[in-house]
C-alpha atoms as one frame of an Amber mdcrd trajectory, in Angstrom:
protein
-231.757 -81.985  -4.652-230.888 -79.110  -6.955-231.713 -76.714  -4.116-229.448
 -78.522  -1.743-226.613 -78.559  -4.284-227.007 -74.830  -4.886-226.936 -74.141
  -1.152-223.796 -76.188  -0.759-222.097 -74.190  -3.517-223.017 -70.936  -1.763
-221.814 -72.345   1.543-218.480 -73.277   0.030-218.062 -69.787  -1.414-218.804
 -68.161   1.944-216.507 -70.556   3.751-213.729 -69.766   1.282-213.870 -66.047
   2.154-210.912 -64.854   4.307-211.648 -64.849   8.009-209.949 -63.253  10.992
-208.490 -65.684  13.504-210.831 -64.140  16.092-214.007 -64.615  13.960-216.833
 -65.282  16.424-218.837 -67.090  13.672-216.656 -70.101  14.338-218.854 -70.763
  17.342-221.683 -71.667  14.992-221.852 -74.432  12.372-223.392 -73.289   9.125
-222.923 -76.822   7.822-225.112 -78.175  10.597-227.791 -75.656   9.729-227.595
 -76.700   6.099-227.880 -80.357   7.062-230.939 -79.595   9.187-232.532 -77.625
   6.342-231.830 -80.512   3.943-233.365 -83.000   6.339-236.508 -80.957   6.725
-236.786 -80.553   2.983-236.456 -84.287   2.487-239.057 -84.892   5.155-241.319
 -82.367   3.426-241.562 -80.283   6.598-243.631 -77.119   6.527-241.997 -73.954
   5.199-242.248 -72.193   8.570-240.341 -75.024  10.237-237.472 -74.653   7.771
-237.526 -70.847   7.918-237.493 -70.997  11.741-234.180 -72.836  11.552-232.755
 -70.062   9.411-234.315 -67.353  11.593-232.749 -68.897  14.697-229.402 -68.849
  12.952-229.868 -65.214  11.930-230.901 -64.272  15.500-227.778 -65.976  16.823
-225.631 -63.990  14.381-227.319 -60.715  15.339-226.997 -61.473  19.068-223.339
 -62.284  18.582-222.837 -58.998  16.671-224.502 -57.019  19.459-222.217 -58.660
  22.044-219.169 -58.015  19.887-220.240 -54.381  19.443-220.308 -53.981  23.222
-216.888 -55.591  23.581-215.481 -53.470  20.754-216.908 -50.264  22.257-215.251
 -51.167  25.573-211.983 -51.863  23.760-212.218 -48.556  21.904-212.800 -46.692
  25.176-209.831 -48.450  26.779-207.670 -47.738  23.722-208.638 -44.064  23.771
-207.864 -43.887  27.490-204.535 -45.671  27.015-203.611 -43.448  24.062-204.428
 -40.324  26.046-202.456 -41.546  29.070-199.397 -42.670  27.081-199.479 -39.530
  24.950-199.453 -37.413  28.093-196.649 -39.489  29.615-194.556 -39.244  26.438
-195.162 -35.497  26.200-194.268 -34.989  29.864-191.087 -37.047  29.441-190.156
 -35.106  26.295-190.700 -31.806  28.109-188.610 -32.879  31.108-185.899 -34.290
  28.834-185.830 -31.083  26.786-185.669 -28.821  29.848-183.121 -30.968  31.703
-180.946 -31.229  28.597-181.068 -27.450  28.156-180.207 -26.951  31.852-177.421
 -29.527  31.550-175.950 -27.697  28.560-176.100 -24.405  30.463-174.354 -25.964
  33.479-171.654 -27.543  31.306-171.052 -24.286  29.430-171.010 -22.289  32.666
-168.606 -24.796  34.225-166.173 -24.422  31.310-166.408 -20.634  31.457-166.042
 -20.571  35.262-163.029 -22.908  35.090-161.354 -20.580  32.582-162.105 -17.563
  34.763-160.720 -19.386  37.796-157.494 -20.186  35.928-157.093 -16.521  34.974
-157.887 -15.515  38.565-155.245 -17.903  39.917-152.668 -16.575  37.472-153.440
 -13.035  38.608-153.232 -14.189  42.234-149.801 -15.784  41.729-148.606 -12.686
  39.854-149.797 -10.433  42.683-148.070 -12.676  45.248-144.830 -12.547  43.271
-145.124  -8.784  42.909-145.722  -8.390  46.645-142.728 -10.600  47.408-140.525
  -8.530  45.102-141.825  -5.293  46.658-141.140  -6.582  50.173-137.663  -7.697
  49.144-136.957  -4.317  47.524-138.315  -2.504  50.583-136.144  -4.561  52.893
-133.093  -3.867  50.742-133.967  -0.179  50.573-134.455  -0.030  54.342-131.003
  -1.550  54.903-129.470   0.904  52.442-131.187   3.836  54.170-129.975   2.668
  57.544-126.373   2.464  56.310-126.585   5.786  54.492-128.219   7.357  57.553
-125.319   6.218  59.678-122.938   7.678  57.063-124.719  11.038  57.272-124.620
  10.912  61.058-120.912  10.026  60.957-120.321  12.981  58.632-122.171  15.333
  60.993-120.291  13.877  63.947-116.964  14.425  62.160-117.919  18.037  61.390
-118.945  18.558  65.033-115.604  17.091  66.140-113.728  19.382  63.745-115.611
  22.362  65.166-114.646  21.304  68.666-111.011  20.873  67.679-111.050  24.248
  65.948-112.421  25.800  69.146-109.626  24.288  71.225-107.085  25.596  68.729
-108.725  29.002  68.918-108.402  28.875  72.711-104.785  27.781  72.389-105.102
  24.323  73.833-105.682  22.426  70.603-103.276  20.782  68.156-103.242  20.832
  64.376-102.414  17.115  64.476-105.990  16.540  65.628-107.206  18.554  62.591
-105.272  16.123  60.346-106.900  13.147  62.083-110.445  14.483  61.836-109.825
  15.458  58.209-109.252  11.823  57.350-112.521  10.879  59.050-114.374  13.680
  57.225-112.889  12.582  53.908-114.082   9.027  54.427-117.633  10.132  55.302
-117.650  12.516  52.305-116.965   9.553  50.038-119.607   7.460  51.822-122.355
  10.055  51.374-121.048  11.103  47.934-120.727  14.759  48.931-116.987  15.340
  48.328-117.698  18.543  46.415-119.285  20.107  49.499-116.327  19.039  51.654
-113.669  20.331  49.237-113.594  23.969  50.549-113.098  22.886  54.145-110.318
  20.474  53.172-108.587  23.336  51.351-109.050  25.575  54.412-107.599  22.863
  56.639-104.577  22.615  54.359-104.017  26.359  54.606-104.282  26.224  58.418
-101.734  23.415  58.517 -99.371  25.448  56.326 -99.742  28.490  58.573 -99.261
  26.683  61.860 -97.759  29.128  64.397 -98.812  32.145  62.364-102.569  31.867
  62.566-104.788  34.773  63.308-108.302  34.799  64.645-109.818  35.860  61.338
-108.514  32.731  59.591-109.934  30.496  62.324-113.259  32.314  62.103-113.407
  31.767  58.324-112.775  28.034  58.833-115.421  27.979  61.563-117.914  29.607
  59.182-117.020  27.070  56.498-117.645  24.283  59.008-121.005  25.811  59.984
-121.984  26.147  56.344-120.835  22.570  55.620-122.762  21.252  58.588-125.911
  23.064  57.472-125.541  21.713  53.957-124.938  18.148  55.126-127.819  18.369
  57.594-130.091  19.658  54.825-128.948  16.841  52.537-129.593  14.377  55.365
-133.052  15.855  55.897-133.813  15.655  52.173-132.613  12.061  52.075-134.754
  11.235  55.121-137.781  12.903  53.534-137.165  11.007  50.288-136.932   7.782
  52.212-140.126   8.598  54.118-141.864   9.199  50.775-140.504   5.887  49.516
-141.724   4.119  52.653-145.161   5.732  52.252-145.272   4.673  48.597-144.175
   1.192  49.591-146.854   0.997  52.288-149.466   2.222  49.814-148.346  -0.293
  47.205-148.234  -3.039  49.819-151.767  -2.172  50.943-153.076  -2.112  47.379
-151.414  -5.417  46.601-152.853  -6.850  49.802-156.323  -5.667  48.783-155.839
  -7.156  45.328-154.725 -10.476  46.794-157.651 -10.485  49.220-160.054  -9.715
  46.372-158.567 -12.485  44.232-158.762 -14.927  47.140-162.417 -14.024  47.753
-163.152 -14.294  44.045-161.426 -17.677  43.893-163.558 -18.875  46.801-166.725
 -17.692  45.038-165.625 -19.376  41.815-164.863 -22.603  43.665-168.298 -22.531
  45.310-169.852 -21.865  41.912-167.951 -24.794  40.401-169.158 -27.027  43.220
-172.744 -25.958  42.560-172.287 -26.464  38.818-170.919 -29.973  39.358-173.992
 -30.716  41.466-176.163 -29.176  38.737-174.551 -31.381  36.099-175.057 -34.482
  38.227-178.676 -33.616  39.033-179.647 -32.647  35.490-177.873 -35.701  34.068
-179.866 -37.938  36.409-183.109 -36.144  35.510-182.355 -36.393  31.787-181.489
 -40.080  32.110-184.688 -40.787  34.034-186.762 -38.790  31.552-185.117 -40.611
  28.626-185.933 -43.966  30.206-189.505 -42.870  30.861-189.847 -41.623  27.287
-188.516 -44.852  25.809-190.630 -47.038  28.098-193.884 -45.143  27.496-193.232
 -44.883  23.749-192.811 -48.647  23.574-195.974 -49.209  25.606-197.817 -46.713
  23.413-196.670 -48.476  20.241-197.736 -51.817  21.692-201.104 -50.378  22.689
-201.637 -48.960  19.200-200.732 -52.327  17.668-203.159 -54.104  20.003-205.920
 -51.578  19.298-205.307 -52.013  15.580-205.676 -55.769  16.110-208.981 -55.166
  17.929-210.215 -53.061  14.996-209.153 -55.639  12.417-210.751 -58.409  14.462
-213.986 -56.463  14.733-214.073 -55.555  11.044-213.329 -59.088   9.876-215.842
 -60.656  12.267-218.500 -58.100  11.363-217.970 -58.740   7.649-218.143 -62.499
   8.222-221.483 -62.097   9.996-222.762 -59.918   7.157-221.825 -62.696   4.757
-223.652 -65.230   6.925-226.750 -63.043   7.056-226.645 -62.600   3.304-226.403
 -66.379   2.921-229.323 -66.907   5.272-231.377 -64.403   3.295-230.493 -66.189
   0.072-231.402 -69.506   1.653-234.714 -68.130   2.794-235.469 -66.898  -0.732
-234.373 -70.146  -2.301-236.400 -72.233   0.160-239.451 -70.072  -0.398-239.005
 -70.289  -4.183-238.572 -74.054  -3.933-241.735 -74.406  -1.895-243.659 -72.269
  -4.418-242.309 -74.405  -7.227-243.256 -77.631  -5.462-246.692 -76.230  -4.746
-247.166 -75.333  -8.411-245.980 -78.758  -9.486-248.385 -80.440  -7.050-251.227
 -78.266  -8.300-250.529 -79.227 -11.941-250.243 -82.879 -11.021-253.513 -82.743
  -9.175-255.165 -81.120 -12.152-253.826 -83.790 -14.479-255.046 -86.506 -12.144
-258.457 -84.878 -11.950-258.674 -84.669 -15.730-257.721 -88.304 -16.138-260.317
 -89.408 -13.644-263.003 -87.359 -15.486-262.397 -89.228 -18.716
């Protein structure tokens, strides 16, 4: 009975040891084995019969450990495969997220810079348009002024020509000084219009002298006036030619400026079109890269969660295996102790029987 009590104490100690909820040893009943060993001891069964019970239990524990080893090896292989797969997925998602975020930042920065350039380009375009409008307005005003001044020069030349004709009629004796007075007024008006009164002053003075000498004129006086008229006409014609040449130069400069402004406006329009196309592409880039980054972020979060869950599950597998393996080691140690204790008990009983037999033999001999 002492042996049985000792075994029960050991059994209680082993049972009190912490066990994993997945401990496969729960499939066996160590208490039942102990009860069977106790029954065989009470029935004085042979030692081999009792040890066979313990050996069967030990074989069951070993078989269970082998099966668990196979399951654990499979779990480890699956965990390694899952870790490798999720690690690769997380790394791929991180790479895509990094690249798409970098591309998105580039597109956003380029869009801001392009927008600023486009604003400057539009300001330059509006300035060029305003400049062209002012140049066209000035050219139109200048053209009207030239046309009026040209008519004034032509009127002055016509008045001089008329004075020469009148002077010729006077020289031939058929003309009248009254006509000289009339044409003088016309010449004076045109002199003011073309701002050449200084050039007309000598002829006006000559006309005044002719009027004062009416009836006493000689041919030499008429010839001097005719020469003055020729000189005046040459001077006015030269001034008219210079004014026409100056206007032609102004028109050429205007045309050149107009052409350059037109080229500038065309260049700014083309540049604005390129900038607008670039902005359109950048908006598409921002949309595309944002979608890629969002997808990559979702993939990263999803795979990271699955990876964490897989690592937790694999850690649970390892803990389960370690706890179950330790529990089986404890059971095997208990079985070994039981085998030793049973063997010692049988040796003790055998010694006690031998001594009793000797005492009985001695008593019978007396």
